[in-house]
Amino acid sequence: MSIPNKDEIQKILLFQTAFLGDVVLSSPVFENIKEHFVNATVTALTIPGAAPVLAGNPYIDSIITYDKNGADKGVKGFLKTLGMIKREQFDVVFSLHRSLRTSLMLYLADIPHRIGFADSAFSAFYTKRVTRDLSLHDVK
């Protein structure tokens, strides 16, 4: 499945719930996505500790937090966050996180276009898998 015309994309989710440093290294992705999909709103889903770092970023329209190791830990928190994502009805998600939990959550969220890394756990749940070039720095 390919990504539809970029002008048809209205709501984008960027999912990055790794450590704070990983979230910071992901910052250039937000700019590139927002510049490519100029008509879309961009939502970041991240850990609570990273939300202040992303707040005020001109390429992010809103932030959803997922406290996967704290208040949202376990099945109840997973389902709560899944419900928030589903209600937003995103057109596309870019997963910058490679965990099984992330792959499963995004699959269950019914987002039609799910882009993630080919080396992610359960990468078959993504509609498009991207191979990481390990010779490049993570920012690239």
PDB file of C-alpha atoms in Angstrom:
ATOM      1  CA  MET A   1       0.000   0.000   0.000  1.00  0.00           C
ATOM      2  CA  SER A   2       1.407   3.377  -0.937  1.00  0.00           C
ATOM      3  CA  ILE A   3       0.878   6.692   0.791  1.00  0.00           C
ATOM      4  CA  PRO A   4      -1.923   8.688  -0.853  1.00  0.00           C
ATOM      5  CA  ASN A   5      -1.336  12.037  -2.470  1.00  0.00           C
ATOM      6  CA  LYS A   6       0.313  14.294   0.097  1.00  0.00           C
ATOM      7  CA  ASP A   7      -2.447  16.880  -0.344  1.00  0.00           C
ATOM      8  CA  GLU A   8      -5.013  14.293   0.812  1.00  0.00           C
ATOM      9  CA  ILE A   9      -3.258  13.687   4.131  1.00  0.00           C
ATOM     10  CA  GLN A  10      -4.869  15.792   6.853  1.00  0.00           C
ATOM     11  CA  LYS A  11      -3.746  14.222  10.132  1.00  0.00           C
ATOM     12  CA  ILE A  12      -0.320  12.756  10.838  1.00  0.00           C
ATOM     13  CA  LEU A  13       0.926  11.029  13.972  1.00  0.00           C
ATOM     14  CA  LEU A  14       4.630  10.733  14.742  1.00  0.00           C
ATOM     15  CA  PHE A  15       5.151   8.066  17.391  1.00  0.00           C
ATOM     16  CA  GLN A  16       8.354   8.274  19.425  1.00  0.00           C
ATOM     17  CA  THR A  17       8.218   6.904  22.962  1.00  0.00           C
ATOM     18  CA  ALA A  18      11.847   5.961  23.420  1.00  0.00           C
ATOM     19  CA  PHE A  19      14.255   7.732  25.755  1.00  0.00           C
ATOM     20  CA  LEU A  20      14.478  11.518  25.890  1.00  0.00           C
ATOM     21  CA  GLY A  21      17.675  11.562  23.814  1.00  0.00           C
ATOM     22  CA  ASP A  22      15.990   9.538  21.070  1.00  0.00           C
ATOM     23  CA  VAL A  23      13.115  12.006  21.014  1.00  0.00           C
ATOM     24  CA  VAL A  24      15.559  14.922  20.666  1.00  0.00           C
ATOM     25  CA  LEU A  25      17.367  13.123  17.825  1.00  0.00           C
ATOM     26  CA  SER A  26      13.982  12.699  16.122  1.00  0.00           C
ATOM     27  CA  SER A  27      13.315  16.444  16.023  1.00  0.00           C
ATOM     28  CA  PRO A  28      14.400  16.926  12.377  1.00  0.00           C
ATOM     29  CA  VAL A  29      11.753  14.395  11.319  1.00  0.00           C
ATOM     30  CA  PHE A  30       8.995  16.738  12.476  1.00  0.00           C
ATOM     31  CA  GLU A  31      10.307  19.555  10.297  1.00  0.00           C
ATOM     32  CA  ASN A  32      10.655  17.306   7.239  1.00  0.00           C
ATOM     33  CA  ILE A  33       7.168  15.847   7.671  1.00  0.00           C
ATOM     34  CA  LYS A  34       5.529  19.241   8.178  1.00  0.00           C
ATOM     35  CA  GLU A  35       7.309  20.709   5.150  1.00  0.00           C
ATOM     36  CA  HIS A  36       6.324  17.772   2.938  1.00  0.00           C
ATOM     37  CA  PHE A  37       2.705  17.518   4.104  1.00  0.00           C
ATOM     38  CA  VAL A  38       1.961  21.244   4.223  1.00  0.00           C
ATOM     39  CA  ASN A  39      -1.824  20.843   4.601  1.00  0.00           C
ATOM     40  CA  ALA A  40      -1.643  18.342   7.459  1.00  0.00           C
ATOM     41  CA  THR A  41      -1.649  18.715  11.200  1.00  0.00           C
ATOM     42  CA  VAL A  42       1.178  16.883  12.944  1.00  0.00           C
ATOM     43  CA  THR A  43       0.738  15.269  16.338  1.00  0.00           C
ATOM     44  CA  ALA A  44       3.630  13.889  18.348  1.00  0.00           C
ATOM     45  CA  LEU A  45       3.021  10.963  20.661  1.00  0.00           C
ATOM     46  CA  THR A  46       5.796  10.748  23.210  1.00  0.00           C
ATOM     47  CA  ILE A  47       6.672  10.062  26.834  1.00  0.00           C
ATOM     48  CA  PRO A  48       5.741  12.707  29.443  1.00  0.00           C
ATOM     49  CA  GLY A  49       9.381  13.636  30.058  1.00  0.00           C
ATOM     50  CA  ALA A  50       9.852  14.528  26.387  1.00  0.00           C
ATOM     51  CA  ALA A  51       6.688  16.599  26.007  1.00  0.00           C
ATOM     52  CA  PRO A  52       8.294  19.820  27.366  1.00  0.00           C
ATOM     53  CA  VAL A  53      11.171  19.401  24.898  1.00  0.00           C
ATOM     54  CA  LEU A  54       8.717  19.189  21.991  1.00  0.00           C
ATOM     55  CA  ALA A  55       6.392  21.923  23.269  1.00  0.00           C
ATOM     56  CA  GLY A  56       6.726  25.070  21.206  1.00  0.00           C
ATOM     57  CA  ASN A  57       8.198  23.212  18.239  1.00  0.00           C
ATOM     58  CA  PRO A  58       6.714  25.046  15.224  1.00  0.00           C
ATOM     59  CA  TYR A  59       6.408  21.775  13.288  1.00  0.00           C
ATOM     60  CA  ILE A  60       4.220  20.066  15.888  1.00  0.00           C
ATOM     61  CA  ASP A  61       0.560  21.023  16.207  1.00  0.00           C
ATOM     62  CA  SER A  62      -0.275  18.902  19.254  1.00  0.00           C
ATOM     63  CA  ILE A  63       1.273  16.414  21.654  1.00  0.00           C
ATOM     64  CA  ILE A  64      -0.137  13.236  23.164  1.00  0.00           C
ATOM     65  CA  THR A  65       1.743  11.684  26.063  1.00  0.00           C
ATOM     66  CA  TYR A  66       1.961   7.997  26.842  1.00  0.00           C
ATOM     67  CA  ASP A  67       3.449   7.207  30.238  1.00  0.00           C
ATOM     68  CA  LYS A  68       4.148   3.579  29.344  1.00  0.00           C
ATOM     69  CA  ASN A  69       6.374   3.008  32.384  1.00  0.00           C
ATOM     70  CA  GLY A  70       4.295   4.998  34.860  1.00  0.00           C
ATOM     71  CA  ALA A  71       0.624   5.958  35.059  1.00  0.00           C
ATOM     72  CA  ASP A  72      -0.217   4.279  31.725  1.00  0.00           C
ATOM     73  CA  LYS A  73       1.752   1.099  32.413  1.00  0.00           C
ATOM     74  CA  GLY A  74       0.026  -2.170  31.604  1.00  0.00           C
ATOM     75  CA  VAL A  75      -3.004  -3.161  29.592  1.00  0.00           C
ATOM     76  CA  LYS A  76      -5.262  -0.417  30.979  1.00  0.00           C
ATOM     77  CA  GLY A  77      -2.834   2.333  29.959  1.00  0.00           C
ATOM     78  CA  PHE A  78      -2.242   0.693  26.586  1.00  0.00           C
ATOM     79  CA  LEU A  79      -5.988   0.640  25.901  1.00  0.00           C
ATOM     80  CA  LYS A  80      -6.413   4.231  27.115  1.00  0.00           C
ATOM     81  CA  THR A  81      -3.721   5.477  24.741  1.00  0.00           C
ATOM     82  CA  LEU A  82      -5.037   3.308  21.917  1.00  0.00           C
ATOM     83  CA  GLY A  83      -8.466   4.882  22.415  1.00  0.00           C
ATOM     84  CA  MET A  84      -7.005   8.401  22.207  1.00  0.00           C
ATOM     85  CA  ILE A  85      -5.229   7.539  18.963  1.00  0.00           C
ATOM     86  CA  LYS A  86      -8.322   5.930  17.435  1.00  0.00           C
ATOM     87  CA  ARG A  87     -10.505   8.943  18.270  1.00  0.00           C
ATOM     88  CA  GLU A  88      -8.123  11.242  16.392  1.00  0.00           C
ATOM     89  CA  GLN A  89      -8.590   9.257  13.147  1.00  0.00           C
ATOM     90  CA  PHE A  90      -5.094   9.843  11.817  1.00  0.00           C
ATOM     91  CA  ASP A  91      -4.489   9.297   8.101  1.00  0.00           C
ATOM     92  CA  VAL A  92      -0.889   8.224   8.508  1.00  0.00           C
ATOM     93  CA  VAL A  93       1.538   7.379  11.296  1.00  0.00           C
ATOM     94  CA  PHE A  94       5.306   7.397  11.187  1.00  0.00           C
ATOM     95  CA  SER A  95       6.680   5.156  13.901  1.00  0.00           C
ATOM     96  CA  LEU A  96      10.129   6.158  15.040  1.00  0.00           C
ATOM     97  CA  HIS A  97      10.040   3.505  17.751  1.00  0.00           C
ATOM     98  CA  ARG A  98      10.715  -0.175  17.050  1.00  0.00           C
ATOM     99  CA  SER A  99       8.981  -2.011  19.880  1.00  0.00           C
ATOM    100  CA  LEU A 100       6.372  -4.751  19.724  1.00  0.00           C
ATOM    101  CA  ARG A 101       4.012  -2.639  21.840  1.00  0.00           C
ATOM    102  CA  THR A 102       4.260   0.251  19.361  1.00  0.00           C
ATOM    103  CA  SER A 103       3.692  -1.947  16.305  1.00  0.00           C
ATOM    104  CA  LEU A 104       0.674  -3.585  17.932  1.00  0.00           C
ATOM    105  CA  MET A 105      -0.845  -0.325  19.160  1.00  0.00           C
ATOM    106  CA  LEU A 106      -0.584   1.338  15.766  1.00  0.00           C
ATOM    107  CA  TYR A 107      -2.042  -1.704  14.020  1.00  0.00           C
ATOM    108  CA  LEU A 108      -5.004  -1.779  16.407  1.00  0.00           C
ATOM    109  CA  ALA A 109      -5.525   1.984  15.992  1.00  0.00           C
ATOM    110  CA  ASP A 110      -6.843   1.414  12.454  1.00  0.00           C
ATOM    111  CA  ILE A 111      -4.603   4.055  10.926  1.00  0.00           C
ATOM    112  CA  PRO A 112      -4.718   3.298   7.202  1.00  0.00           C
ATOM    113  CA  HIS A 113      -1.074   4.142   6.474  1.00  0.00           C
ATOM    114  CA  ARG A 114       1.456   2.918   9.029  1.00  0.00           C
ATOM    115  CA  ILE A 115       5.128   3.510   8.247  1.00  0.00           C
ATOM    116  CA  GLY A 116       7.741   1.906  10.454  1.00  0.00           C
ATOM    117  CA  PHE A 117      11.182   0.363  10.408  1.00  0.00           C
ATOM    118  CA  ALA A 118      11.627  -3.024   8.764  1.00  0.00           C
ATOM    119  CA  ASP A 119      13.632  -4.197  11.780  1.00  0.00           C
ATOM    120  CA  SER A 120      10.825  -3.346  14.219  1.00  0.00           C
ATOM    121  CA  ALA A 121       9.247  -6.077  16.271  1.00  0.00           C
ATOM    122  CA  PHE A 122       6.107  -7.145  14.394  1.00  0.00           C
ATOM    123  CA  SER A 123       6.994  -4.939  11.419  1.00  0.00           C
ATOM    124  CA  ALA A 124       4.404  -6.911   9.431  1.00  0.00           C
ATOM    125  CA  PHE A 125       1.829  -4.679  11.155  1.00  0.00           C
ATOM    126  CA  TYR A 126       3.116  -1.713   9.130  1.00  0.00           C
ATOM    127  CA  THR A 127       1.755  -0.978   5.678  1.00  0.00           C
ATOM    128  CA  LYS A 128       5.177   0.327   4.614  1.00  0.00           C
ATOM    129  CA  ARG A 129       8.472  -0.796   6.078  1.00  0.00           C
ATOM    130  CA  VAL A 130      11.610   1.297   5.798  1.00  0.00           C
ATOM    131  CA  THR A 131      15.098  -0.168   6.016  1.00  0.00           C
ATOM    132  CA  ARG A 132      17.400   1.840   8.242  1.00  0.00           C
ATOM    133  CA  ASP A 133      20.789   2.766   6.833  1.00  0.00           C
ATOM    134  CA  LEU A 134      22.984   2.009   9.830  1.00  0.00           C
ATOM    135  CA  SER A 135      25.925   3.850   8.271  1.00  0.00           C
ATOM    136  CA  LEU A 136      24.061   7.154   8.851  1.00  0.00           C
ATOM    137  CA  HIS A 137      23.726   9.003  12.131  1.00  0.00           C
ATOM    138  CA  ASP A 138      20.289   8.620  13.757  1.00  0.00           C
ATOM    139  CA  VAL A 139      19.415  12.257  12.966  1.00  0.00           C
ATOM    140  CA  LYS A 140      19.642  11.450   9.237  1.00  0.00           C
TER     141      LYS A 140
END
